[in-house]
mmCIF file of C-alpha atoms in Angstrom:
data_model
loop_
_atom_site.group_PDB
_atom_site.id
_atom_site.type_symbol
_atom_site.label_atom_id
_atom_site.label_comp_id
_atom_site.label_asym_id
_atom_site.label_seq_id
_atom_site.Cartn_x
_atom_site.Cartn_y
_atom_site.Cartn_z
ATOM 1 C CA ALA A 266 97.585 96.071 108.151
ATOM 2 C CA GLN A 267 98.098 97.215 104.609
ATOM 3 C CA SER A 268 97.255 95.617 101.282
ATOM 4 C CA VAL A 269 98.079 96.575 97.709
ATOM 5 C CA THR A 270 96.100 95.577 94.640
ATOM 6 C CA GLN A 271 97.467 95.547 91.128
ATOM 7 C CA LEU A 272 94.591 94.253 89.071
ATOM 8 C CA ASP A 273 96.498 93.906 85.802
ATOM 9 C CA SER A 274 98.958 91.034 85.875
ATOM 10 C CA GLN A 275 100.082 91.712 82.296
ATOM 11 C CA VAL A 276 99.905 94.795 80.111
ATOM 12 C CA PRO A 277 100.999 94.480 76.486
ATOM 13 C CA VAL A 278 101.573 97.743 74.639
ATOM 14 C CA PHE A 279 103.181 98.871 71.411
ATOM 15 C CA GLU A 280 106.292 101.006 71.462
ATOM 16 C CA GLU A 281 105.629 104.765 71.649
ATOM 17 C CA ALA A 282 102.098 104.176 72.956
ATOM 18 C CA PRO A 283 101.011 105.501 76.364
ATOM 19 C CA VAL A 284 100.565 103.146 79.291
ATOM 20 C CA GLU A 285 98.957 103.200 82.725
ATOM 21 C CA LEU A 286 99.643 100.594 85.396
ATOM 22 C CA ARG A 287 97.049 100.640 88.139
ATOM 23 C CA CYS A 288 97.668 100.433 91.861
ATOM 24 C CA ASN A 289 95.155 100.674 94.685
ATOM 25 C CA TYR A 290 95.912 100.260 98.349
ATOM 26 C CA SER A 291 94.094 99.728 101.610
ATOM 27 C CA SER A 292 95.424 100.873 104.966
ATOM 28 C CA SER A 293 94.100 101.961 108.344
ATOM 29 C CA VAL A 294 97.102 104.303 108.771
ATOM 30 C CA SER A 295 98.881 106.797 106.574
ATOM 31 C CA VAL A 296 101.361 105.273 104.151
ATOM 32 C CA TYR A 297 104.186 106.218 101.868
ATOM 33 C CA LEU A 298 103.884 104.831 98.344
ATOM 34 C CA PHE A 299 106.489 103.386 96.031
ATOM 35 C CA TRP A 300 106.871 101.924 92.580
ATOM 36 C CA TYR A 301 109.691 99.447 92.089
ATOM 37 C CA VAL A 302 110.770 97.972 88.745
ATOM 38 C CA GLN A 303 112.300 94.556 88.146
ATOM 39 C CA TYR A 304 114.108 94.029 84.847
ATOM 40 C CA PRO A 305 114.567 90.431 83.679
ATOM 41 C CA ASN A 306 116.867 88.422 85.936
ATOM 42 C CA GLN A 307 117.579 91.361 88.213
ATOM 43 C CA GLY A 308 116.582 92.563 91.650
ATOM 44 C CA LEU A 309 114.085 95.331 92.245
ATOM 45 C CA GLN A 310 115.061 98.973 91.999
ATOM 46 C CA LEU A 311 113.165 102.069 93.015
ATOM 47 C CA LEU A 312 111.373 103.874 90.204
ATOM 48 C CA LEU A 313 109.676 106.638 92.193
ATOM 49 C CA LYS A 314 108.070 107.330 95.543
ATOM 50 C CA TYR A 315 105.495 109.599 97.135
ATOM 51 C CA LEU A 316 106.256 110.849 100.621
ATOM 52 C CA SER A 317 104.489 114.207 100.883
ATOM 53 C CA GLY A 318 103.867 117.439 99.006
ATOM 54 C CA SER A 319 102.887 117.442 95.344
ATOM 55 C CA THR A 320 100.758 114.433 94.562
ATOM 56 C CA LEU A 321 102.425 114.018 91.170
ATOM 57 C CA VAL A 322 105.869 112.450 91.278
ATOM 58 C CA GLU A 323 108.187 111.736 88.383
ATOM 59 C CA SER A 324 111.072 109.412 87.632
ATOM 60 C CA ILE A 325 114.170 110.211 85.619
ATOM 61 C CA ASN A 326 113.113 107.950 82.739
ATOM 62 C CA GLY A 327 109.735 109.538 82.015
ATOM 63 C CA PHE A 328 107.359 107.662 84.316
ATOM 64 C CA GLU A 329 105.036 109.529 86.624
ATOM 65 C CA ALA A 330 102.564 108.534 89.314
ATOM 66 C CA GLU A 331 99.827 110.461 91.019
ATOM 67 C CA PHE A 332 98.724 109.907 94.578
ATOM 68 C CA ASN A 333 94.960 110.110 94.938
ATOM 69 C CA LYS A 334 94.021 109.887 98.594
ATOM 70 C CA SER A 335 90.258 109.793 98.083
ATOM 71 C CA GLN A 336 90.538 106.879 95.674
ATOM 72 C CA THR A 337 93.468 105.309 97.532
ATOM 73 C CA SER A 338 95.313 104.954 94.267
ATOM 74 C CA PHE A 339 98.832 105.500 92.970
ATOM 75 C CA HIS A 340 98.679 104.724 89.259
ATOM 76 C CA LEU A 341 101.848 104.742 87.174
ATOM 77 C CA ARG A 342 101.853 106.317 83.724
ATOM 78 C CA LYS A 343 104.169 106.962 80.841
ATOM 79 C CA PRO A 344 103.102 108.910 77.742
ATOM 80 C CA SER A 345 105.342 107.001 75.335
ATOM 81 C CA VAL A 346 106.958 103.660 76.200
ATOM 82 C CA HIS A 347 110.160 102.166 74.856
ATOM 83 C CA ILE A 348 111.219 98.567 74.370
ATOM 84 C CA SER A 349 113.607 98.985 77.288
ATOM 85 C CA ASP A 350 110.638 99.599 79.624
ATOM 86 C CA THR A 351 109.727 95.922 79.387
ATOM 87 C CA ALA A 352 109.852 94.754 82.994
ATOM 88 C CA GLU A 353 107.728 93.860 85.972
ATOM 89 C CA TYR A 354 106.447 96.757 88.034
ATOM 90 C CA PHE A 355 105.543 96.522 91.696
ATOM 91 C CA CYS A 356 103.551 99.002 93.725
ATOM 92 C CA ALA A 357 104.329 99.031 97.448
ATOM 93 C CA VAL A 358 103.354 100.883 100.619
ATOM 94 C CA ILE A 359 104.914 101.378 104.025
ATOM 95 C CA PRO A 360 103.374 102.982 107.129
ATOM 96 C CA THR A 361 104.471 106.551 107.775
ATOM 97 C CA GLY A 362 104.737 105.742 111.463
ATOM 98 C CA GLY A 363 107.959 103.828 111.041
ATOM 99 C CA GLY A 364 109.296 100.377 110.359
ATOM 100 C CA ASN A 365 110.652 99.122 107.103
ATOM 101 C CA LYS A 366 108.213 96.461 105.990
ATOM 102 C CA LEU A 367 107.153 97.130 102.460
ATOM 103 C CA THR A 368 103.831 95.600 101.495
ATOM 104 C CA PHE A 369 103.919 94.788 97.796
ATOM 105 C CA GLY A 370 101.276 94.267 95.190
ATOM 106 C CA THR A 371 101.420 91.173 93.015
ATOM 107 C CA GLY A 372 103.138 92.999 90.177
ATOM 108 C CA THR A 373 102.280 93.992 86.613
ATOM 109 C CA GLN A 374 104.309 92.635 83.722
ATOM 110 C CA LEU A 375 104.696 95.367 81.110
ATOM 111 C CA LYS A 376 105.590 93.988 77.702
ATOM 112 C CA VAL A 377 106.453 96.546 75.056
ATOM 113 C CA GLU A 378 106.239 95.302 71.483
ATOM 114 C CA LEU A 379 107.456 96.774 68.214
ATOM 115 C CA GLU B 232 130.037 100.602 94.182
ATOM 116 C CA ALA B 233 127.096 100.575 96.592
ATOM 117 C CA GLN B 234 125.461 97.201 96.429
ATOM 118 C CA VAL B 235 123.720 94.280 98.079
ATOM 119 C CA THR B 236 125.202 90.910 97.241
ATOM 120 C CA GLN B 237 123.682 87.477 97.691
ATOM 121 C CA ASN B 238 125.189 84.030 97.420
ATOM 122 C CA PRO B 239 124.518 81.649 95.897
ATOM 123 C CA ARG B 240 122.490 82.982 92.995
ATOM 124 C CA TYR B 241 121.096 79.568 92.175
ATOM 125 C CA LEU B 242 120.713 76.534 94.405
ATOM 126 C CA ILE B 243 119.103 73.140 93.962
ATOM 127 C CA THR B 244 118.878 71.036 97.086
ATOM 128 C CA VAL B 245 116.893 68.214 98.637
ATOM 129 C CA THR B 246 114.316 68.194 101.388
ATOM 130 C CA GLY B 247 115.809 68.417 104.853
ATOM 131 C CA LYS B 248 119.338 69.458 103.927
ATOM 132 C CA LYS B 249 120.235 72.606 105.864
ATOM 133 C CA LEU B 250 121.315 75.584 103.799
ATOM 134 C CA THR B 251 122.319 79.212 104.246
ATOM 135 C CA VAL B 252 121.892 82.058 101.797
ATOM 136 C CA THR B 253 124.251 84.911 102.524
ATOM 137 C CA CYS B 254 123.493 88.607 102.134
ATOM 138 C CA SER B 255 125.939 91.465 102.480
ATOM 139 C CA GLN B 256 125.623 95.234 101.973
ATOM 140 C CA ASN B 257 128.384 97.845 101.805
ATOM 141 C CA MET B 258 126.263 100.950 102.467
ATOM 142 C CA ASN B 259 126.324 100.902 106.277
ATOM 143 C CA HIS B 260 122.557 100.466 106.316
ATOM 144 C CA GLU B 261 120.699 99.823 109.567
ATOM 145 C CA TYR B 262 117.732 97.950 108.140
ATOM 146 C CA MET B 263 117.934 94.655 106.284
ATOM 147 C CA SER B 264 115.152 92.355 105.122
ATOM 148 C CA TRP B 265 114.544 89.074 103.387
ATOM 149 C CA TYR B 266 111.680 88.650 100.915
ATOM 150 C CA ARG B 267 110.473 85.757 98.861
ATOM 151 C CA GLN B 268 108.881 86.251 95.452
ATOM 152 C CA ASP B 269 106.330 83.792 94.146
ATOM 153 C CA PRO B 270 104.236 84.035 90.960
ATOM 154 C CA GLY B 271 100.933 85.759 91.586
ATOM 155 C CA LEU B 272 101.873 86.651 95.160
ATOM 156 C CA GLY B 273 104.389 89.430 94.680
ATOM 157 C CA LEU B 274 107.076 89.817 97.338
ATOM 158 C CA ARG B 275 106.434 88.879 100.942
ATOM 159 C CA GLN B 276 108.709 89.758 103.828
ATOM 160 C CA ILE B 277 110.205 86.805 105.708
ATOM 161 C CA TYR B 278 112.309 88.509 108.398
ATOM 162 C CA TYR B 279 113.791 91.905 108.975
ATOM 163 C CA SER B 280 116.486 93.410 111.149
ATOM 164 C CA MET B 281 116.669 96.954 112.485
ATOM 165 C CA ASN B 282 120.263 96.677 113.673
ATOM 166 C CA VAL B 283 122.867 94.254 114.953
ATOM 167 C CA GLU B 284 121.279 91.571 117.141
ATOM 168 C CA VAL B 285 117.773 92.977 116.497
ATOM 169 C CA THR B 286 115.559 90.854 114.259
ATOM 170 C CA ASP B 287 111.830 90.292 113.918
ATOM 171 C CA LYS B 288 109.390 88.221 111.940
ATOM 172 C CA GLY B 289 107.789 89.417 108.745
ATOM 173 C CA ASP B 290 104.708 87.969 107.108
ATOM 174 C CA VAL B 291 105.992 84.475 106.286
ATOM 175 C CA PRO B 292 108.698 83.492 108.811
ATOM 176 C CA GLU B 293 107.821 79.795 109.228
ATOM 177 C CA GLY B 294 110.689 77.504 108.278
ATOM 178 C CA TYR B 295 113.318 80.253 108.244
ATOM 179 C CA LYS B 296 115.885 81.669 110.646
ATOM 180 C CA VAL B 297 118.083 84.731 110.446
ATOM 181 C CA SER B 298 120.912 86.278 112.397
ATOM 182 C CA ARG B 299 122.530 89.721 112.445
ATOM 183 C CA LYS B 300 125.889 89.499 114.133
ATOM 184 C CA GLU B 301 127.478 92.192 111.982
ATOM 185 C CA LYS B 302 125.895 95.250 110.459
ATOM 186 C CA ARG B 303 126.761 94.336 106.891
ATOM 187 C CA ASN B 304 125.618 90.695 106.904
ATOM 188 C CA PHE B 305 122.171 89.160 107.228
ATOM 189 C CA PRO B 306 122.146 85.444 106.358
ATOM 190 C CA LEU B 307 118.960 83.465 105.778
ATOM 191 C CA ILE B 308 118.984 79.942 107.164
ATOM 192 C CA LEU B 309 116.707 77.077 106.162
ATOM 193 C CA GLU B 310 117.359 74.360 108.699
ATOM 194 C CA SER B 311 115.134 71.742 107.070
ATOM 195 C CA PRO B 312 114.057 72.957 103.631
ATOM 196 C CA SER B 313 110.824 71.704 102.126
ATOM 197 C CA PRO B 314 109.506 71.906 98.549
ATOM 198 C CA ASN B 315 107.129 74.760 99.461
ATOM 199 C CA GLN B 316 110.208 76.893 100.085
ATOM 200 C CA THR B 317 111.108 76.714 96.407
ATOM 201 C CA SER B 318 111.106 80.381 95.499
ATOM 202 C CA LEU B 319 113.094 83.421 94.460
ATOM 203 C CA TYR B 320 114.635 85.142 97.471
ATOM 204 C CA PHE B 321 115.710 88.759 97.758
ATOM 205 C CA CYS B 322 117.703 90.506 100.417
ATOM 206 C CA ALA B 323 117.215 94.265 100.809
ATOM 207 C CA SER B 324 118.724 97.027 102.897
ATOM 208 C CA SER B 325 117.876 100.628 103.715
ATOM 209 C CA LEU B 326 118.990 103.401 106.057
ATOM 210 C CA ASP B 327 116.829 103.889 109.084
ATOM 211 C CA ARG B 328 113.538 105.368 108.061
ATOM 212 C CA SER B 329 110.482 104.144 106.232
ATOM 213 C CA THR B 330 110.971 106.948 103.698
ATOM 214 C CA ASP B 331 114.294 105.528 102.622
ATOM 215 C CA THR B 332 114.731 103.584 99.442
ATOM 216 C CA GLN B 333 115.273 99.868 99.864
ATOM 217 C CA TYR B 334 118.155 98.447 97.844
ATOM 218 C CA PHE B 335 117.685 94.904 96.638
ATOM 219 C CA GLY B 336 120.184 92.175 95.933
ATOM 220 C CA PRO B 337 120.122 90.257 92.629
ATOM 221 C CA GLY B 338 118.112 87.360 94.032
ATOM 222 C CA THR B 339 118.689 83.699 94.858
ATOM 223 C CA ARG B 340 116.642 81.121 93.022
ATOM 224 C CA LEU B 341 116.155 78.128 95.319
ATOM 225 C CA THR B 342 114.710 74.788 94.279
ATOM 226 C CA VAL B 343 113.965 72.184 96.948
ATOM 227 C CA LEU B 344 113.361 68.698 95.575
#
């Protein structure tokens, strides 16, 4: 079984400041890792994912996440946030062996303030 | 436009009154899932389907039923809703591999009185 821990339920930050949203996972098998974002009153949409290769993955809107196998972490970062980044962010994992059950963390609410 | 649609978006009902939440995708995806989202618990999978007539339980299947008679549709059925099923429900679909992105519907907010 897999589990995902997002210790920060809320992260307030000022616009143009850097931010890091933390994600740690536990699994007895290899997993793929995902970050999904949920804007207010919308469904989730994929932000980025790590499947293999370079441990640093990037999204089109400036977020990046780094897979650290030894620390079982997949933290999400952005060097300079914008008001429009205000949303809830979910880290998720899925076994590499197949299936489509995503195991989600409890989410981190990012609130960007002026 | 590629999308997952859910209906209704909002529903208030009473305990014991059977209801169905519909889900439809137009991307010819094999996999479909239902999740519920509760504060402090994130999203938990209720049921999933790998193809027509193939369904299986997720983490929290009690009190729910599903069916997959057509590839595009995956309705969620609550035969006797209870207040602890008050939640935000999401349908999702993906191609056929765990590496594939899951596409989520807009959500259905259900209140059971």
